[in-house]
Tab-separated table of N, CA and C and ligand atoms in Angstrom:
chain	number	residue	atom	x	y	z
A	1	MET	N	-46.872	-48.819	-21.635
A	1	MET	CA	-45.473	-48.616	-21.286
A	1	MET	C	-45.351	-48.042	-19.879
A	2	VAL	N	-44.410	-48.545	-19.203
A	2	VAL	CA	-44.168	-48.069	-17.840
A	2	VAL	C	-42.773	-47.454	-17.781
A	3	ALA	N	-42.761	-46.210	-17.465
A	3	ALA	CA	-41.466	-45.548	-17.316
A	3	ALA	C	-41.004	-45.672	-15.879
A	4	VAL	N	-39.822	-46.089	-15.758
A	4	VAL	CA	-39.250	-46.198	-14.411
A	4	VAL	C	-38.085	-45.231	-14.295
A	5	ALA	N	-38.263	-44.342	-13.451
A	5	ALA	CA	-37.173	-43.388	-13.232
A	5	ALA	C	-36.394	-43.793	-12.001
A	6	VAL	N	-35.165	-43.907	-12.200
A	6	VAL	CA	-34.298	-44.210	-11.059
A	6	VAL	C	-33.437	-42.980	-10.783
A	7	VAL	N	-33.638	-42.479	-9.669
A	7	VAL	CA	-32.872	-41.276	-9.321
A	7	VAL	C	-31.854	-41.630	-8.252
A	8	LEU	N	-30.677	-41.416	-8.591
A	8	LEU	CA	-29.626	-41.635	-7.600
A	8	LEU	C	-29.248	-40.293	-6.979
A	9	LEU	N	-29.441	-40.252	-5.727
A	9	LEU	CA	-29.038	-39.023	-5.057
A	9	LEU	C	-27.588	-39.146	-4.606
A	10	ALA	N	-26.856	-38.268	-5.069
A	10	ALA	CA	-25.466	-38.272	-4.629
A	10	ALA	C	-25.415	-37.943	-3.133
A	11	GLY	N	-24.568	-38.617	-2.476
A	11	GLY	CA	-24.415	-38.338	-1.051
A	11	GLY	C	-24.061	-36.879	-0.835
A	12	CYS	N	-24.694	-36.322	0.163
A	12	CYS	CA	-24.473	-34.893	0.290
A	12	CYS	C	-23.447	-34.542	1.336
A	13	GLY	N	-22.279	-34.789	0.985
A	13	GLY	CA	-21.189	-34.071	1.643
A	13	GLY	C	-20.688	-34.603	2.959
A	14	GLY	N	-21.415	-35.497	3.576
A	14	GLY	CA	-20.872	-36.130	4.754
A	14	GLY	C	-20.671	-35.239	5.963
A	15	GLY	N	-21.175	-34.046	5.896
A	15	GLY	CA	-21.197	-33.226	7.105
A	15	GLY	C	-19.896	-32.552	7.458
A	16	GLY	N	-18.949	-32.571	6.591
A	16	GLY	CA	-17.713	-31.866	6.930
A	16	GLY	C	-17.880	-30.375	6.722
A	17	THR	N	-17.407	-29.629	7.626
A	17	THR	CA	-17.476	-28.186	7.440
A	17	THR	C	-16.241	-27.713	6.681
A	18	ALA	N	-16.415	-26.676	5.937
A	18	ALA	CA	-15.297	-26.140	5.169
A	18	ALA	C	-14.212	-25.676	6.128
A	19	GLY	N	-13.052	-26.195	5.928
A	19	GLY	CA	-11.970	-25.830	6.822
A	19	GLY	C	-11.516	-24.392	6.600
A	20	GLN	N	-11.250	-23.717	7.671
A	20	GLN	CA	-10.725	-22.360	7.527
A	20	GLN	C	-9.355	-22.309	8.175
A	21	GLU	N	-8.395	-22.785	7.452
A	21	GLU	CA	-7.053	-22.739	7.997
A	21	GLU	C	-6.532	-21.311	7.961
A	22	ALA	N	-5.884	-20.973	8.995
A	22	ALA	CA	-5.293	-19.628	9.027
A	22	ALA	C	-4.201	-19.550	7.959
A	23	ALA	N	-4.324	-18.568	7.134
A	23	ALA	CA	-3.305	-18.389	6.109
A	23	ALA	C	-1.985	-18.035	6.783
A	24	PRO	N	-0.918	-18.603	6.301
A	24	PRO	CA	0.363	-18.235	6.901
A	24	PRO	C	0.620	-16.753	6.721
A	25	SER	N	0.924	-16.122	7.785
A	25	SER	CA	1.123	-14.684	7.738
A	25	SER	C	2.452	-14.352	7.077
A	26	SER	N	2.405	-13.492	6.121
A	26	SER	CA	3.640	-13.097	5.456
A	26	SER	C	4.003	-11.678	5.838
A	27	GLY	N	3.656	-11.315	7.047
A	27	GLY	CA	3.986	-9.979	7.499
A	27	GLY	C	2.741	-9.214	7.869
A	28	PRO	N	2.924	-8.027	8.411
A	28	PRO	CA	1.765	-7.249	8.843
A	28	PRO	C	0.923	-6.805	7.653
A	29	ALA	N	-0.323	-6.511	7.936
A	29	ALA	CA	-1.227	-6.064	6.887
A	29	ALA	C	-0.745	-4.736	6.311
A	30	LEU	N	-1.164	-4.490	5.095
A	30	LEU	CA	-0.814	-3.234	4.442
A	30	LEU	C	-1.216	-2.062	5.328
A	31	GLY	N	-0.307	-1.127	5.457
A	31	GLY	CA	-0.612	0.079	6.214
A	31	GLY	C	-0.421	-0.047	7.708
A	32	THR	N	-0.131	-1.257	8.175
A	32	THR	CA	0.093	-1.454	9.602
A	32	THR	C	1.530	-1.088	9.934
A	33	VAL	N	1.677	-0.203	10.889
A	33	VAL	CA	3.022	0.244	11.256
A	33	VAL	C	3.564	-0.669	12.344
A	34	THR	N	4.707	-1.267	12.077
A	34	THR	CA	5.362	-2.116	13.069
A	34	THR	C	6.747	-1.537	13.339
A	35	THR	N	7.366	-2.014	14.389
A	35	THR	CA	8.713	-1.545	14.710
A	35	THR	C	9.696	-2.684	14.502
A	36	ALA	N	10.669	-2.457	13.645
A	36	ALA	CA	11.671	-3.472	13.325
A	36	ALA	C	12.633	-3.629	14.499
A	37	PRO	N	13.394	-4.717	14.515
A	37	PRO	CA	14.373	-4.925	15.593
A	37	PRO	C	15.352	-3.762	15.763
A	38	ASP	N	15.604	-3.035	14.680
A	38	ASP	CA	16.526	-1.897	14.804
A	38	ASP	C	15.821	-0.631	15.263
A	39	GLY	N	14.544	-0.739	15.644
A	39	GLY	CA	13.830	0.398	16.196
A	39	GLY	C	13.177	1.293	15.175
A	40	VAL	N	13.341	0.964	13.904
A	40	VAL	CA	12.752	1.798	12.854
A	40	VAL	C	11.320	1.338	12.590
A	41	GLN	N	10.429	2.299	12.484
A	41	GLN	CA	9.050	1.972	12.135
A	41	GLN	C	9.002	1.519	10.679
A	42	GLU	N	8.192	0.497	10.441
A	42	GLU	CA	8.073	-0.025	9.085
A	42	GLU	C	6.608	-0.050	8.681
A	43	VAL	N	6.371	0.336	7.451
A	43	VAL	CA	5.008	0.288	6.927
A	43	VAL	C	5.082	0.022	5.427
A	44	THR	N	4.128	-0.745	4.948
A	44	THR	CA	4.085	-1.090	3.526
A	44	THR	C	2.767	-0.632	2.922
A	45	LEU	N	2.882	0.054	1.802
A	45	LEU	CA	1.710	0.431	1.011
A	45	LEU	C	1.751	-0.339	-0.301
A	46	GLN	N	0.610	-0.399	-0.909
A	46	GLN	CA	0.526	-1.074	-2.207
A	46	GLN	C	-0.180	-0.153	-3.192
A	47	THR	N	0.204	-0.262	-4.430
A	47	THR	CA	-0.557	0.408	-5.473
A	47	THR	C	-0.715	-0.585	-6.613
A	48	GLN	N	-1.674	-0.329	-7.454
A	48	GLN	CA	-2.008	-1.305	-8.472
A	48	GLN	C	-2.508	-0.567	-9.702
A	49	ASP	N	-3.283	-1.217	-10.515
A	49	ASP	CA	-3.694	-0.596	-11.778
A	49	ASP	C	-4.802	0.440	-11.617
A	50	ASP	N	-5.243	0.668	-10.394
A	50	ASP	CA	-6.424	1.526	-10.226
A	50	ASP	C	-6.100	2.941	-9.734
A	51	TYR	N	-4.834	3.308	-9.727
A	51	TYR	CA	-4.453	4.676	-9.319
A	51	TYR	C	-4.818	4.973	-7.866
A	52	VAL	N	-4.652	3.970	-7.006
A	52	VAL	CA	-4.966	4.147	-5.587
A	52	VAL	C	-3.796	3.612	-4.771
A	53	PHE	N	-3.477	4.305	-3.690
A	53	PHE	CA	-2.571	3.736	-2.701
A	53	PHE	C	-3.396	2.982	-1.669
A	54	THR	N	-2.959	1.790	-1.331
A	54	THR	CA	-3.675	0.961	-0.368
A	54	THR	C	-2.791	0.686	0.835
A	55	PRO	N	-3.089	1.201	2.023
A	55	PRO	CA	-4.124	2.204	2.233
A	55	PRO	C	-3.597	3.570	1.834
A	56	SER	N	-4.493	4.522	1.789
A	56	SER	CA	-4.083	5.871	1.408
A	56	SER	C	-3.776	6.724	2.635
A	57	GLU	N	-3.983	6.151	3.825
A	57	GLU	CA	-3.680	6.903	5.043
A	57	GLU	C	-3.011	5.982	6.050
A	58	PHE	N	-1.969	6.497	6.701
A	58	PHE	CA	-1.355	5.763	7.801
A	58	PHE	C	-0.735	6.761	8.756
A	59	THR	N	-0.444	6.283	9.958
A	59	THR	CA	0.045	7.168	11.007
A	59	THR	C	1.315	6.590	11.609
A	60	VAL	N	2.309	7.429	11.761
A	60	VAL	CA	3.553	7.024	12.400
A	60	VAL	C	3.834	7.958	13.573
A	61	ALA	N	4.724	7.516	14.449
A	61	ALA	CA	5.213	8.370	15.524
A	61	ALA	C	6.440	9.117	15.008
A	62	PRO	N	6.783	10.208	15.634
A	62	PRO	CA	8.010	10.887	15.224
A	62	PRO	C	9.206	9.945	15.320
A	63	GLY	N	10.079	10.029	14.342
A	63	GLY	CA	11.249	9.151	14.332
A	63	GLY	C	11.470	8.571	12.953
A	64	PRO	N	12.409	7.633	12.861
A	64	PRO	CA	12.728	7.059	11.554
A	64	PRO	C	11.644	6.106	11.065
A	65	VAL	N	11.429	6.147	9.776
A	65	VAL	CA	10.396	5.330	9.132
A	65	VAL	C	10.998	4.666	7.897
A	66	ARG	N	10.744	3.381	7.770
A	66	ARG	CA	11.130	2.648	6.562
A	66	ARG	C	9.840	2.344	5.811
A	67	LEU	N	9.677	3.010	4.687
A	67	LEU	CA	8.415	2.937	3.942
A	67	LEU	C	8.619	2.132	2.663
A	68	THR	N	7.843	1.090	2.527
A	68	THR	CA	7.915	0.245	1.339
A	68	THR	C	6.653	0.454	0.515
A	69	VAL	N	6.827	0.618	-0.776
A	69	VAL	CA	5.684	0.709	-1.682
A	69	VAL	C	5.821	-0.405	-2.711
A	70	ALA	N	4.791	-1.231	-2.785
A	70	ALA	CA	4.759	-2.336	-3.739
A	70	ALA	C	3.787	-1.980	-4.855
A	71	ASN	N	4.274	-2.031	-6.063
A	71	ASN	CA	3.392	-1.811	-7.215
A	71	ASN	C	3.024	-3.176	-7.797
A	72	VAL	N	1.817	-3.631	-7.481
A	72	VAL	CA	1.385	-4.945	-7.968
A	72	VAL	C	0.598	-4.833	-9.269
A	73	ALA	N	0.658	-3.667	-9.881
A	73	ALA	CA	-0.037	-3.479	-11.150
A	73	ALA	C	0.539	-4.376	-12.233
A	74	GLU	N	-0.281	-4.672	-13.200
A	74	GLU	CA	0.205	-5.386	-14.374
A	74	GLU	C	0.578	-4.415	-15.489
A	75	GLN	N	-0.006	-3.232	-15.450
A	75	GLN	CA	0.190	-2.284	-16.539
A	75	GLN	C	0.854	-0.980	-16.099
A	76	MET	N	0.430	-0.478	-14.938
A	76	MET	CA	0.736	0.908	-14.632
A	76	MET	C	2.055	1.087	-13.903
A	77	THR	N	2.827	2.036	-14.368
A	77	THR	CA	3.999	2.500	-13.637
A	77	THR	C	3.566	3.664	-12.747
A	78	HIS	N	3.998	3.617	-11.506
A	78	HIS	CA	3.666	4.679	-10.559
A	78	HIS	C	4.956	5.238	-9.967
A	79	ASN	N	4.788	6.160	-9.056
A	79	ASN	CA	5.908	6.578	-8.225
A	79	ASN	C	5.349	7.018	-6.882
A	80	PHE	N	6.248	7.480	-6.008
A	80	PHE	CA	5.806	7.898	-4.675
A	80	PHE	C	6.655	9.071	-4.240
A	81	ARG	N	5.989	10.144	-3.878
A	81	ARG	CA	6.722	11.250	-3.268
A	81	ARG	C	5.784	11.986	-2.326
A	82	PHE	N	6.400	12.656	-1.357
A	82	PHE	CA	5.604	13.531	-0.511
A	82	PHE	C	5.354	14.813	-1.284
A	83	THR	N	4.118	15.232	-1.294
A	83	THR	CA	3.715	16.368	-2.107
A	83	THR	C	4.482	17.613	-1.680
A	84	PRO	N	5.199	18.225	-2.606
A	84	PRO	CA	6.006	19.395	-2.250
A	84	PRO	C	5.153	20.495	-1.612
A	85	ASP	N	5.692	21.084	-0.571
A	85	ASP	CA	5.065	22.222	0.106
A	85	ASP	C	3.705	21.887	0.712
A	86	ASP	N	3.466	20.618	1.011
A	86	ASP	CA	2.173	20.252	1.568
A	86	ASP	C	2.221	20.069	3.078
A	87	GLY	N	3.185	19.347	3.560
A	87	GLY	CA	3.227	19.031	4.984
A	87	GLY	C	3.881	20.118	5.797
A	88	PRO	N	3.927	19.902	7.127
A	88	PRO	CA	4.551	20.882	8.025
A	88	PRO	C	6.055	20.999	7.819
A	89	ALA	N	6.669	19.988	7.221
A	89	ALA	CA	8.105	20.023	6.960
A	89	ALA	C	8.363	19.198	5.709
A	90	PRO	N	9.360	19.571	4.952
A	90	PRO	CA	9.633	18.789	3.740
A	90	PRO	C	10.172	17.407	4.065
A	91	ILE	N	9.770	16.421	3.291
A	91	ILE	CA	10.345	15.078	3.361
A	91	ILE	C	10.848	14.752	1.963
A	92	ASP	N	12.154	14.633	1.849
A	92	ASP	CA	12.753	14.511	0.527
A	92	ASP	C	12.769	13.107	-0.071
A	93	PRO	N	12.985	12.059	0.739
A	93	PRO	CA	13.078	10.737	0.102
A	93	PRO	C	11.843	10.414	-0.730
A	94	GLU	N	12.067	9.855	-1.889
A	94	GLU	CA	10.965	9.525	-2.779
A	94	GLU	C	11.342	8.297	-3.599
A	95	ILE	N	10.350	7.750	-4.245
A	95	ILE	CA	10.576	6.643	-5.172
A	95	ILE	C	10.237	7.179	-6.554
A	96	PRO	N	11.236	7.538	-7.341
A	96	PRO	CA	10.960	8.250	-8.602
A	96	PRO	C	10.224	7.399	-9.627
A	97	LEU	N	10.423	6.080	-9.539
A	97	LEU	CA	9.826	5.214	-10.561
A	97	LEU	C	9.563	3.846	-9.945
A	98	LEU	N	8.364	3.368	-10.161
A	98	LEU	CA	7.981	2.065	-9.624
A	98	LEU	C	7.241	1.326	-10.732
A	99	THR	N	7.978	0.468	-11.408
A	99	THR	CA	7.405	-0.210	-12.567
A	99	THR	C	6.483	-1.341	-12.116
A	100	PRO	N	5.642	-1.861	-13.015
A	100	PRO	CA	4.725	-2.945	-12.636
A	100	PRO	C	5.488	-4.128	-12.032
A	101	GLY	N	5.044	-4.560	-10.870
A	101	GLY	CA	5.658	-5.689	-10.191
A	101	GLY	C	6.840	-5.326	-9.306
A	102	GLU	N	7.176	-4.042	-9.269
A	102	GLU	CA	8.358	-3.620	-8.525
A	102	GLU	C	7.991	-3.164	-7.110
A	103	THR	N	8.904	-3.419	-6.181
A	103	THR	CA	8.741	-2.977	-4.797
A	103	THR	C	9.995	-2.227	-4.388
A	104	ARG	N	9.811	-1.057	-3.824
A	104	ARG	CA	10.970	-0.285	-3.368
A	104	ARG	C	10.722	0.243	-1.962
A	105	THR	N	11.830	0.474	-1.266
A	105	THR	CA	11.769	0.946	0.112
A	105	THR	C	12.600	2.214	0.247
A	106	ILE	N	12.047	3.186	0.948
A	106	ILE	CA	12.794	4.392	1.269
A	106	ILE	C	12.808	4.572	2.782
A	107	GLU	N	13.800	5.306	3.257
A	107	GLU	CA	13.861	5.628	4.673
A	107	GLU	C	13.753	7.128	4.826
A	108	LEU	N	12.967	7.526	5.788
A	108	LEU	CA	12.781	8.947	6.044
A	108	LEU	C	12.685	9.141	7.546
A	109	THR	N	12.768	10.376	7.952
A	109	THR	CA	12.607	10.685	9.363
A	109	THR	C	11.432	11.622	9.528
A	110	ALA	N	10.462	11.162	10.285
A	110	ALA	CA	9.300	11.985	10.592
A	110	ALA	C	9.651	12.872	11.784
A	111	THR	N	9.485	14.140	11.606
A	111	THR	CA	9.866	15.045	12.690
A	111	THR	C	8.649	15.791	13.206
A	112	THR	N	8.250	16.816	12.500
A	112	THR	CA	7.165	17.669	12.959
A	112	THR	C	5.829	16.952	12.843
A	113	PRO	N	5.075	16.876	13.949
A	113	PRO	CA	3.743	16.256	13.859
A	113	PRO	C	2.851	16.996	12.880
A	114	GLY	N	1.969	16.263	12.283
A	114	GLY	CA	1.029	16.866	11.341
A	114	GLY	C	0.714	15.907	10.214
A	115	GLU	N	0.078	16.441	9.196
A	115	GLU	CA	-0.336	15.619	8.066
A	115	GLU	C	0.509	15.947	6.840
A	116	TYR	N	1.043	14.888	6.257
A	116	TYR	CA	1.920	15.016	5.101
A	116	TYR	C	1.257	14.336	3.909
A	117	GLY	N	0.878	15.112	2.941
A	117	GLY	CA	0.292	14.523	1.751
A	117	GLY	C	1.351	13.831	0.915
A	118	PHE	N	0.973	12.714	0.325
A	118	PHE	CA	1.865	12.075	-0.645
A	118	PHE	C	1.084	11.780	-1.913
A	119	GLU	N	1.814	11.444	-2.952
A	119	GLU	CA	1.157	11.298	-4.246
A	119	GLU	C	2.003	10.443	-5.172
A	120	CYS	N	1.360	9.966	-6.204
A	120	CYS	CA	2.057	9.503	-7.395
A	120	CYS	C	2.009	10.684	-8.347
A	121	SER	N	3.172	11.234	-8.653
A	121	SER	CA	3.168	12.473	-9.437
A	121	SER	C	2.701	12.242	-10.871
A	122	PHE	N	2.711	10.998	-11.310
A	122	PHE	CA	2.198	10.719	-12.660
A	122	PHE	C	0.674	10.838	-12.722
A	123	HIS	N	0.036	10.613	-11.587
A	123	HIS	CA	-1.416	10.409	-11.610
A	123	HIS	C	-2.157	11.319	-10.632
A	124	THR	N	-1.611	12.492	-10.399
A	124	THR	CA	-2.327	13.394	-9.496
A	124	THR	C	-3.675	13.805	-10.079
A	125	GLN	N	-3.758	13.871	-11.408
A	125	GLN	CA	-5.045	14.240	-12.011
A	125	GLN	C	-6.086	13.139	-11.837
A	126	LEU	N	-5.598	11.938	-11.491
A	126	LEU	CA	-6.515	10.826	-11.222
A	126	LEU	C	-6.660	10.604	-9.718
A	127	GLN	N	-6.260	11.621	-8.962
A	127	GLN	CA	-6.454	11.622	-7.504
A	127	GLN	C	-5.655	10.525	-6.803
A	128	GLN	N	-4.468	10.235	-7.317
A	128	GLN	CA	-3.657	9.229	-6.616
A	128	GLN	C	-2.871	9.928	-5.506
A	129	PHE	N	-3.601	10.150	-4.420
A	129	PHE	CA	-3.049	10.852	-3.262
A	129	PHE	C	-3.200	10.017	-1.997
A	130	GLY	N	-2.473	10.415	-0.989
A	130	GLY	CA	-2.643	9.823	0.341
A	130	GLY	C	-2.118	10.782	1.383
A	131	THR	N	-2.221	10.353	2.637
A	131	THR	CA	-1.778	11.195	3.745
A	131	THR	C	-1.057	10.363	4.790
A	132	MET	N	0.146	10.790	5.134
A	132	MET	CA	0.830	10.220	6.294
A	132	MET	C	0.680	11.194	7.455
A	133	THR	N	0.173	10.701	8.552
A	133	THR	CA	0.050	11.531	9.742
A	133	THR	C	1.185	11.210	10.692
A	134	VAL	N	1.877	12.229	11.145
A	134	VAL	CA	2.874	12.070	12.200
A	134	VAL	C	2.223	12.501	13.492
A	135	SER	N	2.099	11.559	14.401
A	135	SER	CA	1.381	11.838	15.643
A	135	SER	C	2.198	12.766	16.524
A	136	GLY	N	1.534	13.445	17.397
A	136	GLY	CA	2.210	14.431	18.245
A	136	GLY	C	2.803	13.801	19.490
B	201	CU	CU1	0.446	6.404	-10.318
């Protein structure tokens, strides 16, 4: 008996390189501070099911700030507030409740330079903290 093996080699790909199309930009990266047409600084943070703010640190100049927090979690409800008695000056605006999939925006005015801690008050025991720095 003679076994005849016929092996067909599939053509290997024709030499095309994987295309890397630039993804359409849907706005600045998380934590990147931009200035809106009305002169207000804008920055977006994200939180998710892992009890982390992404990013947990950002820096603004003194002046008005429009801060957006997006909760992309599937399960966890979070919130956002500046940690009471932490920074050089109180910042009152907060997001009391941010349910899964919800995005909210607050406006605040950064005045005194320094570091302002913020937190999700539900999850401080899980270290859900961050810091906003107001540059001098
Ligand atoms: Cu939280």
